Amino acid sequence: MSEAAEKKIDIVNIEDTGLDQGIARLTPERIEKVINQIIDTETGVRLKLYVDTCVHCGLCSDACHWYLSYDRNPRFSPVGKVRQTIWKILERKGRLSPAEVRELAVVAYTECNLCRRCQQFCPFGIEIAYMIALVRRICHKLGVTPLYMQDTCHSHSAALNQMWVKEDEWTDSLQWQEDEARDEFPHLRIPLAKEGAEIMYSVIGPEPKFRTQLIYQAASILHESGVDWTMPATPGWDNSNMCMFSGDAEMAGRIVKEHFEAALRLKVKRIVMGECGHAYRAVYDVGNRWNAWKMFPLPVIHSVQFFHELLTSGRIKVREKMPGKVSFNDPCNISRGMGLHDMGRHVTRAFCEELVEMTPNREHNLCCCAGGGVINCGPPWKKKRVLGNSAKAEQLRRVADQGVSIIVAPCHNCHGGLDDIIHHYNLPLKLKFLGDIIYEYMEKTRAE
């Protein structure tokens, strides 16, 4: 089927048990009550300022990969999404039908990655992602969330990690990776629940579940660098936060609090988070506000910062450069959100023979279309998501045409989203984390 034909598939009325069963329980009275309660008690001058300031110019449209990928359909423009959601809510004072609530949920959860690229294009700097997240908040309070996303949120609530990993499974995974790594580094340990260490290293739920080699690699880098580190044995080891994206602010705040409290119980000096963008956004950019903290209880940095620190301080050294051309994909949350793009490039250039820039890049890079919880809406929405980023596929194809064979992406969501794009559009590219490259090409003075 051609791409043009694929895009004619109904992308709105996709069956999703979470949405469909959710709206079946709604009444017009409950919808009006919940919406107005949230608008009255959880919003204020920020929402009013955004709504009153927007002049409907549409300059945000070309910022959105959904708009670009779906043939510039106004439905997918940022301002179009606001019109279909928050403006309708305010104009109708919350008097919407259950079917209209489903339409809000489809737009908010499956057609916006909350990537904040449109904010760069808006002449007034309006944060449309804030308004779309507010719509998600309303949908969550109405019980209308995509099934797969809600399952991860249930896991966060019950197990304090997004993958239903039990406590013994977590520690078993660490023991397993320690045993594996000791074949290469005989004295390597993954110090579990060590009090007073310099660093607590935290990861996201999929690592012990599906990507245990990343724990092996991180342990190898930390061991080689001689850092005093530990990982928690209790909940708080998973720094991911799907509740931030579902609209469950109460649970999202609890997850962030548990992450910091795990570090405080261990009396570590700081937290280093693995290569995940949204987790860093949840902890660094949003968590303190949810928990009414003026600042964090202790310092926290992303792996890109940590790798840069290890490299520039000489604690890890380059054995040889990876041959060939690579390109660096800027994750929205750590580049546009936190400005770590140059640190990521510094580490990439140190370990790779040649870095070819993709265009656009840095804070203007196109989103992978997986972030913002969109990939967590699961299989029902996958084709819509992949077709919603043909613009990214074109961006990747351009660097492939320049001889690039590897995309470096220090973010799990980027890996998921780009992997789907690479396969769907048959691009001759492979993906790597920074940790993959550092582990493979660093000096290993402590290995046998």
Short mmCIF file of C-alpha atoms in Angstrom, two decimals:
data_model
loop_
_atom_site.label_atom_id
_atom_site.label_comp_id
_atom_site.label_asym_id
_atom_site.label_seq_id
_atom_site.Cartn_x
_atom_site.Cartn_y
_atom_site.Cartn_z
CA MET A 1 0.00 0.00 0.00
CA SER A 2 1.37 3.42 -0.92
CA GLU A 3 1.98 5.99 1.80
CA ALA A 4 -0.71 8.24 0.32
CA ALA A 5 -3.20 5.38 0.44
CA GLU A 6 -2.17 4.50 3.99
CA LYS A 7 -2.90 8.04 5.12
CA LYS A 8 -6.49 7.70 3.94
CA ILE A 9 -7.09 5.12 6.65
CA ASP A 10 -9.46 6.30 9.38
CA ILE A 11 -7.05 7.62 12.03
CA VAL A 12 -9.69 8.96 14.41
CA ASN A 13 -12.05 6.06 15.02
CA ILE A 14 -9.37 3.57 15.98
CA GLU A 15 -10.65 1.07 18.51
CA ASP A 16 -9.16 1.54 21.95
CA THR A 17 -10.77 -0.19 24.90
CA GLY A 18 -9.54 2.41 27.35
CA LEU A 19 -11.18 5.25 25.44
CA ASP A 20 -14.32 3.39 24.42
CA GLN A 21 -15.14 1.94 27.84
CA GLY A 22 -14.24 5.26 29.44
CA ILE A 23 -16.76 7.30 27.48
CA ALA A 24 -19.44 4.62 28.00
CA ARG A 25 -19.41 5.52 31.69
CA LEU A 26 -19.77 9.26 31.16
CA THR A 27 -22.81 11.49 31.46
CA PRO A 28 -23.05 15.11 30.26
CA GLU A 29 -23.44 16.23 33.89
CA ARG A 30 -20.26 14.51 35.02
CA ILE A 31 -18.30 15.86 32.05
CA GLU A 32 -19.36 19.44 32.75
CA LYS A 33 -18.64 19.11 36.48
CA VAL A 34 -15.15 17.62 36.07
CA ILE A 35 -14.06 20.00 33.34
CA ASN A 36 -15.14 23.10 35.22
CA GLN A 37 -13.65 21.82 38.44
CA ILE A 38 -10.25 21.46 36.77
CA ILE A 39 -10.47 24.78 34.94
CA ASP A 40 -11.51 26.58 38.14
CA THR A 41 -9.05 24.97 40.55
CA GLU A 42 -6.02 23.93 38.49
CA THR A 43 -5.60 26.74 35.98
CA GLY A 44 -5.18 30.46 36.29
CA VAL A 45 -3.43 33.34 34.65
CA ARG A 46 -1.16 31.08 32.59
CA LEU A 47 -4.03 29.51 30.65
CA LYS A 48 -5.85 32.83 30.32
CA LEU A 49 -2.70 34.52 29.04
CA TYR A 50 -2.12 31.82 26.41
CA VAL A 51 -5.74 31.79 25.24
CA ASP A 52 -6.06 35.58 25.14
CA THR A 53 -2.65 36.14 23.51
CA CYS A 54 -2.92 33.71 20.60
CA VAL A 55 -3.80 35.64 17.43
CA HIS A 56 -4.50 32.47 15.42
CA CYS A 57 -1.69 33.31 12.98
CA GLY A 58 -0.81 29.68 12.35
CA LEU A 59 2.95 30.27 12.37
CA CYS A 60 3.23 27.29 14.71
CA SER A 61 1.97 24.94 11.98
CA ASP A 62 5.27 24.30 10.20
CA ALA A 63 6.86 23.36 13.53
CA CYS A 64 4.72 20.25 13.90
CA HIS A 65 5.90 16.97 12.41
CA TRP A 66 2.30 15.71 12.43
CA TYR A 67 1.17 18.66 10.29
CA LEU A 68 4.13 18.28 7.93
CA SER A 69 3.69 14.51 7.65
CA TYR A 70 -0.08 14.53 7.06
CA ASP A 71 0.07 16.77 3.99
CA ARG A 72 -0.33 19.99 5.99
CA ASN A 73 -3.78 19.02 7.17
CA PRO A 74 -4.90 21.87 9.48
CA ARG A 75 -6.27 19.26 11.88
CA PHE A 76 -2.69 18.44 12.87
CA SER A 77 -1.39 21.98 13.24
CA PRO A 78 -0.71 23.00 16.84
CA VAL A 79 -3.28 25.77 16.70
CA GLY A 80 -5.71 23.32 15.08
CA LYS A 81 -5.28 20.96 18.02
CA VAL A 82 -5.95 23.78 20.45
CA ARG A 83 -9.07 24.72 18.51
CA GLN A 84 -10.35 21.15 18.65
CA THR A 85 -9.72 20.85 22.38
CA ILE A 86 -9.15 23.66 24.86
CA TRP A 87 -10.96 26.38 22.88
CA LYS A 88 -13.98 24.10 22.49
CA ILE A 89 -13.89 23.33 26.23
CA LEU A 90 -13.80 27.02 27.17
CA GLU A 91 -16.33 28.19 24.58
CA ARG A 92 -18.81 25.49 25.63
CA LYS A 93 -18.04 25.90 29.35
CA GLY A 94 -17.46 22.17 29.65
CA ARG A 95 -20.79 21.13 28.13
CA LEU A 96 -19.50 18.36 25.87
CA SER A 97 -20.91 14.98 24.92
CA PRO A 98 -19.09 11.70 25.66
CA ALA A 99 -18.27 11.37 21.96
CA GLU A 100 -16.68 14.82 22.03
CA VAL A 101 -14.58 13.81 25.05
CA ARG A 102 -13.28 10.88 23.00
CA GLU A 103 -12.30 13.34 20.26
CA LEU A 104 -10.40 15.41 22.83
CA ALA A 105 -8.56 12.31 24.01
CA VAL A 106 -7.60 11.22 20.49
CA VAL A 107 -6.09 14.64 19.74
CA ALA A 108 -4.37 15.07 23.10
CA TYR A 109 -2.93 11.56 23.51
CA THR A 110 -2.27 10.40 19.96
CA GLU A 111 -1.65 13.54 17.85
CA CYS A 112 0.69 15.62 20.03
CA ASN A 113 4.05 14.56 21.47
CA LEU A 114 4.26 17.54 23.85
CA CYS A 115 7.64 18.13 22.22
CA ARG A 116 7.36 21.94 22.49
CA ARG A 117 8.87 22.60 19.07
CA CYS A 118 5.86 24.78 18.19
CA GLN A 119 6.75 27.05 21.10
CA GLN A 120 9.97 27.93 19.23
CA PHE A 121 7.92 29.09 16.24
CA CYS A 122 5.19 31.00 18.09
CA PRO A 123 5.90 34.79 18.02
CA PHE A 124 4.60 34.97 21.60
CA GLY A 125 6.25 31.79 22.90
CA ILE A 126 2.92 30.22 23.81
CA GLU A 127 3.42 26.73 25.25
CA ILE A 128 0.79 24.73 23.43
CA ALA A 129 2.10 21.56 25.08
CA TYR A 130 0.85 22.96 28.39
CA MET A 131 -2.67 23.29 27.00
CA ILE A 132 -2.64 19.82 25.45
CA ALA A 133 -1.35 18.38 28.75
CA LEU A 134 -4.26 20.13 30.45
CA VAL A 135 -6.65 18.33 28.09
CA ARG A 136 -4.98 15.04 29.06
CA ARG A 137 -5.50 15.97 32.71
CA ILE A 138 -9.23 16.41 32.04
CA CYS A 139 -9.43 13.11 30.16
CA HIS A 140 -7.63 11.32 33.00
CA LYS A 141 -10.04 12.71 35.60
CA LEU A 142 -12.92 11.55 33.38
CA GLY A 143 -11.42 8.05 33.12
CA VAL A 144 -10.82 8.28 29.37
CA THR A 145 -7.21 7.26 28.67
CA PRO A 146 -5.70 4.88 26.08
CA LEU A 147 -5.61 1.31 27.38
CA TYR A 148 -1.89 0.65 26.96
CA MET A 149 -0.85 3.95 28.53
CA GLN A 150 -3.17 3.36 31.47
CA ASP A 151 -1.66 -0.08 32.03
CA THR A 152 1.77 1.47 32.53
CA CYS A 153 0.22 3.95 34.95
CA HIS A 154 -1.42 1.12 36.89
CA SER A 155 2.01 -0.51 37.09
CA HIS A 156 3.50 2.73 38.42
CA SER A 157 0.75 2.83 41.06
CA ALA A 158 1.06 -0.80 42.16
CA ALA A 159 4.79 -1.47 41.75
CA LEU A 160 6.34 2.00 41.44
CA ASN A 161 7.79 1.04 38.07
CA GLN A 162 6.17 1.04 34.65
CA MET A 163 6.83 -2.60 33.72
CA TRP A 164 5.31 -4.59 36.60
CA VAL A 165 8.83 -5.58 37.73
CA LYS A 166 8.73 -7.21 41.16
CA GLU A 167 11.35 -6.29 43.74
CA ASP A 168 13.09 -9.69 43.53
CA GLU A 169 13.08 -9.52 39.73
CA TRP A 170 14.83 -6.16 39.90
CA THR A 171 17.61 -7.38 42.19
CA ASP A 172 17.89 -10.65 40.22
CA SER A 173 18.41 -8.64 37.03
CA LEU A 174 21.23 -6.67 38.64
CA GLN A 175 22.84 -9.84 39.98
CA TRP A 176 22.57 -11.44 36.54
CA GLN A 177 24.24 -8.48 34.84
CA GLU A 178 26.95 -8.34 37.47
CA ASP A 179 27.71 -12.03 36.87
CA GLU A 180 27.83 -11.44 33.11
CA ALA A 181 30.09 -8.40 33.43
CA ARG A 182 32.54 -10.14 35.77
CA ASP A 183 33.59 -12.37 32.86
CA GLU A 184 35.01 -9.19 31.33
CA PHE A 185 35.80 -7.16 34.48
CA PRO A 186 36.70 -9.69 37.24
CA HIS A 187 36.35 -7.19 40.08
CA LEU A 188 33.20 -5.44 38.87
CA ARG A 189 30.32 -5.10 41.33
CA ILE A 190 26.91 -3.53 41.03
CA PRO A 191 26.77 -2.12 44.56
CA LEU A 192 23.21 -2.56 45.80
CA ALA A 193 21.83 -0.20 48.45
CA LYS A 194 25.25 1.05 49.48
CA GLU A 195 24.93 3.94 51.89
CA GLY A 196 26.94 7.10 51.41
CA ALA A 197 28.06 6.49 47.83
CA GLU A 198 28.92 9.41 45.60
CA ILE A 199 26.24 8.49 43.04
CA MET A 200 22.89 6.67 42.84
CA TYR A 201 22.43 5.45 39.27
CA SER A 202 18.78 5.09 38.19
CA VAL A 203 17.22 3.63 35.04
CA ILE A 204 13.80 3.26 33.44
CA GLY A 205 11.58 0.19 33.82
CA PRO A 206 12.27 -1.31 30.38
CA GLU A 207 15.99 -1.74 31.17
CA PRO A 208 15.67 -4.70 33.58
CA LYS A 209 12.76 -6.00 31.48
CA PHE A 210 14.03 -5.76 27.89
CA ARG A 211 17.40 -4.01 27.71
CA THR A 212 19.52 -5.51 30.45
CA GLN A 213 22.66 -5.03 28.34
CA LEU A 214 22.37 -1.31 29.09
CA ILE A 215 22.79 -2.05 32.79
CA TYR A 216 25.84 -4.18 31.97
CA GLN A 217 27.31 -1.35 29.90
CA ALA A 218 26.61 1.34 32.50
CA ALA A 219 28.16 -0.84 35.22
CA SER A 220 31.24 -1.31 33.02
CA ILE A 221 31.62 2.44 32.41
CA LEU A 222 31.15 3.25 36.11
CA HIS A 223 33.58 0.51 37.11
CA GLU A 224 36.23 1.61 34.62
CA SER A 225 35.91 5.24 35.73
CA GLY A 226 36.39 4.30 39.39
CA VAL A 227 33.24 6.11 40.51
CA ASP A 228 31.79 5.31 43.94
CA TRP A 229 28.21 4.35 43.03
CA THR A 230 25.16 2.33 43.97
CA MET A 231 21.68 1.35 42.83
CA PRO A 232 18.65 1.15 45.12
CA ALA A 233 17.20 -2.21 46.15
CA THR A 234 13.83 -0.64 46.92
CA PRO A 235 11.25 1.12 44.71
CA GLY A 236 12.56 4.40 43.39
CA TRP A 237 15.05 2.77 40.98
CA ASP A 238 12.70 3.43 38.01
CA ASN A 239 12.93 7.10 37.04
CA SER A 240 10.36 6.90 34.21
CA ASN A 241 6.97 8.56 34.60
CA MET A 242 4.09 7.72 32.27
CA CYS A 243 1.66 9.31 34.74
CA MET A 244 3.15 12.68 33.77
CA PHE A 245 1.78 12.02 30.28
CA SER A 246 -1.55 10.41 31.19
CA GLY A 247 -2.60 13.43 33.26
CA ASP A 248 -2.39 11.64 36.61
CA ALA A 249 -0.53 14.46 38.35
CA GLU A 250 -0.98 12.98 41.82
CA MET A 251 0.73 9.72 40.89
CA ALA A 252 3.35 11.50 38.81
CA GLY A 253 4.36 13.50 41.85
CA ARG A 254 4.53 10.35 43.98
CA ILE A 255 6.89 8.69 41.48
CA VAL A 256 9.28 11.64 41.51
CA LYS A 257 9.17 11.80 45.30
CA GLU A 258 9.95 8.08 45.61
CA HIS A 259 12.92 8.46 43.27
CA PHE A 260 14.47 11.18 45.41
CA GLU A 261 13.58 9.43 48.66
CA ALA A 262 15.40 6.29 47.49
CA ALA A 263 18.50 8.44 47.06
CA LEU A 264 18.02 10.17 50.40
CA ARG A 265 17.66 6.82 52.21
CA LEU A 266 21.00 5.79 50.71
CA LYS A 267 22.59 9.12 51.70
CA VAL A 268 24.19 9.50 48.26
CA LYS A 269 25.58 12.84 47.11
CA ARG A 270 23.72 12.99 43.78
CA ILE A 271 21.65 11.05 41.25
CA VAL A 272 22.76 10.12 37.73
CA MET A 273 19.89 9.15 35.44
CA GLY A 274 20.25 6.81 32.47
CA GLU A 275 19.71 7.77 28.83
CA CYS A 276 16.04 8.71 28.91
CA GLY A 277 14.57 12.06 27.93
CA HIS A 278 11.09 12.08 29.42
CA ALA A 279 12.31 10.71 32.76
CA TYR A 280 14.73 13.60 33.02
CA ARG A 281 11.93 16.04 32.21
CA ALA A 282 9.73 14.50 34.90
CA VAL A 283 12.40 14.62 37.58
CA TYR A 284 14.31 17.76 36.67
CA ASP A 285 11.80 20.05 35.02
CA VAL A 286 8.44 19.14 36.55
CA GLY A 287 8.87 17.04 39.68
CA ASN A 288 9.86 19.82 42.04
CA ARG A 289 6.73 21.78 41.13
CA TRP A 290 4.42 18.83 41.66
CA ASN A 291 5.93 18.27 45.08
CA ALA A 292 6.00 21.98 45.98
CA TRP A 293 9.77 21.90 46.41
CA LYS A 294 11.71 25.10 45.93
CA MET A 295 14.58 22.99 44.64
CA PHE A 296 15.48 19.30 44.52
CA PRO A 297 16.51 17.53 47.72
CA LEU A 298 19.84 16.68 46.07
CA PRO A 299 21.53 17.23 42.68
CA VAL A 300 20.43 15.15 39.69
CA ILE A 301 22.05 14.96 36.24
CA HIS A 302 21.39 13.13 32.97
CA SER A 303 23.78 10.55 31.50
CA VAL A 304 24.84 12.95 28.76
CA GLN A 305 26.12 15.35 31.42
CA PHE A 306 27.73 12.50 33.32
CA PHE A 307 29.49 11.04 30.28
CA HIS A 308 30.73 14.52 29.38
CA GLU A 309 32.04 14.92 32.92
CA LEU A 310 33.80 11.54 32.89
CA LEU A 311 35.40 12.29 29.53
CA THR A 312 36.59 15.83 30.27
CA SER A 313 37.92 14.84 33.70
CA GLY A 314 39.89 11.97 32.19
CA ARG A 315 38.07 9.26 34.17
CA ILE A 316 37.26 7.49 30.90
CA LYS A 317 39.53 7.56 27.87
CA VAL A 318 38.97 6.83 24.22
CA ARG A 319 40.75 3.65 23.04
CA GLU A 320 39.91 4.21 19.39
CA LYS A 321 37.23 6.01 17.43
CA MET A 322 34.27 4.19 15.97
CA PRO A 323 34.78 4.16 12.20
CA GLY A 324 32.31 5.67 9.76
CA LYS A 325 29.84 8.51 9.83
CA VAL A 326 27.24 9.02 12.55
CA SER A 327 24.57 11.63 13.19
CA PHE A 328 23.29 12.85 16.55
CA ASN A 329 19.54 12.94 17.19
CA ASP A 330 18.62 15.62 19.71
CA PRO A 331 15.99 14.30 22.14
CA CYS A 332 13.36 16.98 22.73
CA ASN A 333 13.47 16.84 26.51
CA ILE A 334 17.23 17.09 26.98
CA SER A 335 18.08 19.32 24.00
CA ARG A 336 15.11 21.65 23.50
CA GLY A 337 14.16 21.24 27.14
CA MET A 338 17.55 21.35 28.87
CA GLY A 339 20.18 22.46 26.35
CA LEU A 340 22.41 19.38 26.58
CA HIS A 341 22.92 19.18 22.80
CA ASP A 342 26.53 20.41 22.76
CA MET A 343 27.58 18.04 25.55
CA GLY A 344 26.09 15.15 23.59
CA ARG A 345 27.99 16.20 20.49
CA HIS A 346 31.24 16.60 22.43
CA VAL A 347 31.05 12.99 23.64
CA THR A 348 29.95 11.74 20.22
CA ARG A 349 32.84 13.48 18.43
CA ALA A 350 35.31 12.11 20.97
CA PHE A 351 34.30 8.51 20.29
CA CYS A 352 33.23 8.64 16.63
CA GLU A 353 35.27 9.23 13.50
CA GLU A 354 32.88 11.72 11.90
CA LEU A 355 29.71 13.44 13.04
CA VAL A 356 27.36 14.62 10.30
CA GLU A 357 24.68 17.06 11.44
CA MET A 358 21.08 16.36 10.52
CA THR A 359 18.95 19.39 9.65
CA PRO A 360 17.21 20.86 11.56
CA ASN A 361 19.06 20.11 14.78
CA ARG A 362 19.60 21.08 18.41
CA GLU A 363 16.55 22.88 19.88
CA HIS A 364 14.87 22.89 16.46
CA ASN A 365 15.21 19.17 15.84
CA LEU A 366 12.12 17.23 14.78
CA CYS A 367 10.61 14.96 17.41
CA CYS A 368 10.89 11.18 17.02
CA CYS A 369 7.06 11.02 17.36
CA ALA A 370 7.34 8.50 20.20
CA GLY A 371 7.72 10.95 23.07
CA GLY A 372 5.03 12.54 25.18
CA GLY A 373 3.62 9.09 25.87
CA VAL A 374 2.41 8.65 22.27
CA ILE A 375 4.35 5.40 21.81
CA ASN A 376 2.81 4.18 25.07
CA CYS A 377 -0.65 4.39 23.50
CA GLY A 378 0.37 1.05 22.08
CA PRO A 379 -0.26 -1.07 19.00
CA PRO A 380 -3.71 0.35 18.09
CA TRP A 381 -2.10 3.71 17.31
CA LYS A 382 1.26 2.57 15.92
CA LYS A 383 0.55 3.01 12.19
CA LYS A 384 -0.93 6.45 12.76
CA ARG A 385 2.18 7.39 14.75
CA VAL A 386 4.65 6.12 12.17
CA LEU A 387 2.81 7.80 9.29
CA GLY A 388 2.70 10.91 11.46
CA ASN A 389 6.44 11.31 11.14
CA SER A 390 7.31 10.89 7.50
CA ALA A 391 8.98 14.30 7.99
CA LYS A 392 11.44 12.64 10.36
CA ALA A 393 11.97 9.83 7.87
CA GLU A 394 12.96 12.41 5.25
CA GLN A 395 15.33 14.05 7.70
CA LEU A 396 16.98 10.69 8.39
CA ARG A 397 17.10 9.81 4.72
CA ARG A 398 19.08 12.97 4.00
CA VAL A 399 21.86 12.00 6.43
CA ALA A 400 21.80 8.41 5.14
CA ASP A 401 22.38 9.85 1.64
CA GLN A 402 25.51 11.54 3.05
CA GLY A 403 26.92 8.21 4.11
CA VAL A 404 25.69 8.11 7.71
CA SER A 405 24.98 4.58 8.90
CA ILE A 406 24.42 5.13 12.63
CA ILE A 407 22.14 7.50 14.54
CA VAL A 408 23.25 8.26 18.10
CA ALA A 409 20.20 8.89 20.30
CA PRO A 410 20.59 9.24 24.08
CA CYS A 411 16.91 8.57 24.81
CA HIS A 412 14.78 5.42 25.05
CA ASN A 413 11.72 6.98 23.44
CA CYS A 414 13.83 8.20 20.53
CA HIS A 415 15.09 4.65 20.05
CA GLY A 416 11.55 3.28 19.99
CA GLY A 417 10.22 5.94 17.64
CA LEU A 418 13.21 6.04 15.28
CA ASP A 419 13.39 2.25 15.13
CA ASP A 420 9.78 2.12 13.91
CA ILE A 421 10.49 4.85 11.32
CA ILE A 422 13.68 3.18 10.10
CA HIS A 423 11.88 -0.12 9.56
CA HIS A 424 8.72 1.33 8.04
CA TYR A 425 10.57 3.57 5.59
CA ASN A 426 13.33 1.02 4.96
CA LEU A 427 16.20 3.34 5.88
CA PRO A 428 19.78 1.96 5.93
CA LEU A 429 20.43 3.12 9.50
CA LYS A 430 21.15 1.64 12.91
CA LEU A 431 20.62 3.16 16.34
CA LYS A 432 22.98 3.42 19.27
CA PHE A 433 22.93 4.95 22.73
CA LEU A 434 25.98 6.95 23.82
CA GLY A 435 26.59 4.20 26.39
CA ASP A 436 26.78 1.61 23.58
CA ILE A 437 29.60 3.53 21.89
CA ILE A 438 31.48 4.48 25.06
CA TYR A 439 31.40 0.90 26.33
CA GLU A 440 32.71 -0.45 23.03
CA TYR A 441 35.42 2.14 22.34
CA MET A 442 36.71 3.25 25.76
CA GLU A 443 39.97 2.08 27.28
CA LYS A 444 39.29 -0.92 29.52
CA THR A 445 42.20 -0.92 31.95
CA ARG A 446 40.30 -3.07 34.45
CA ALA A 447 39.20 -5.75 32.01
CA GLU A 448 40.91 -9.09 31.54
#
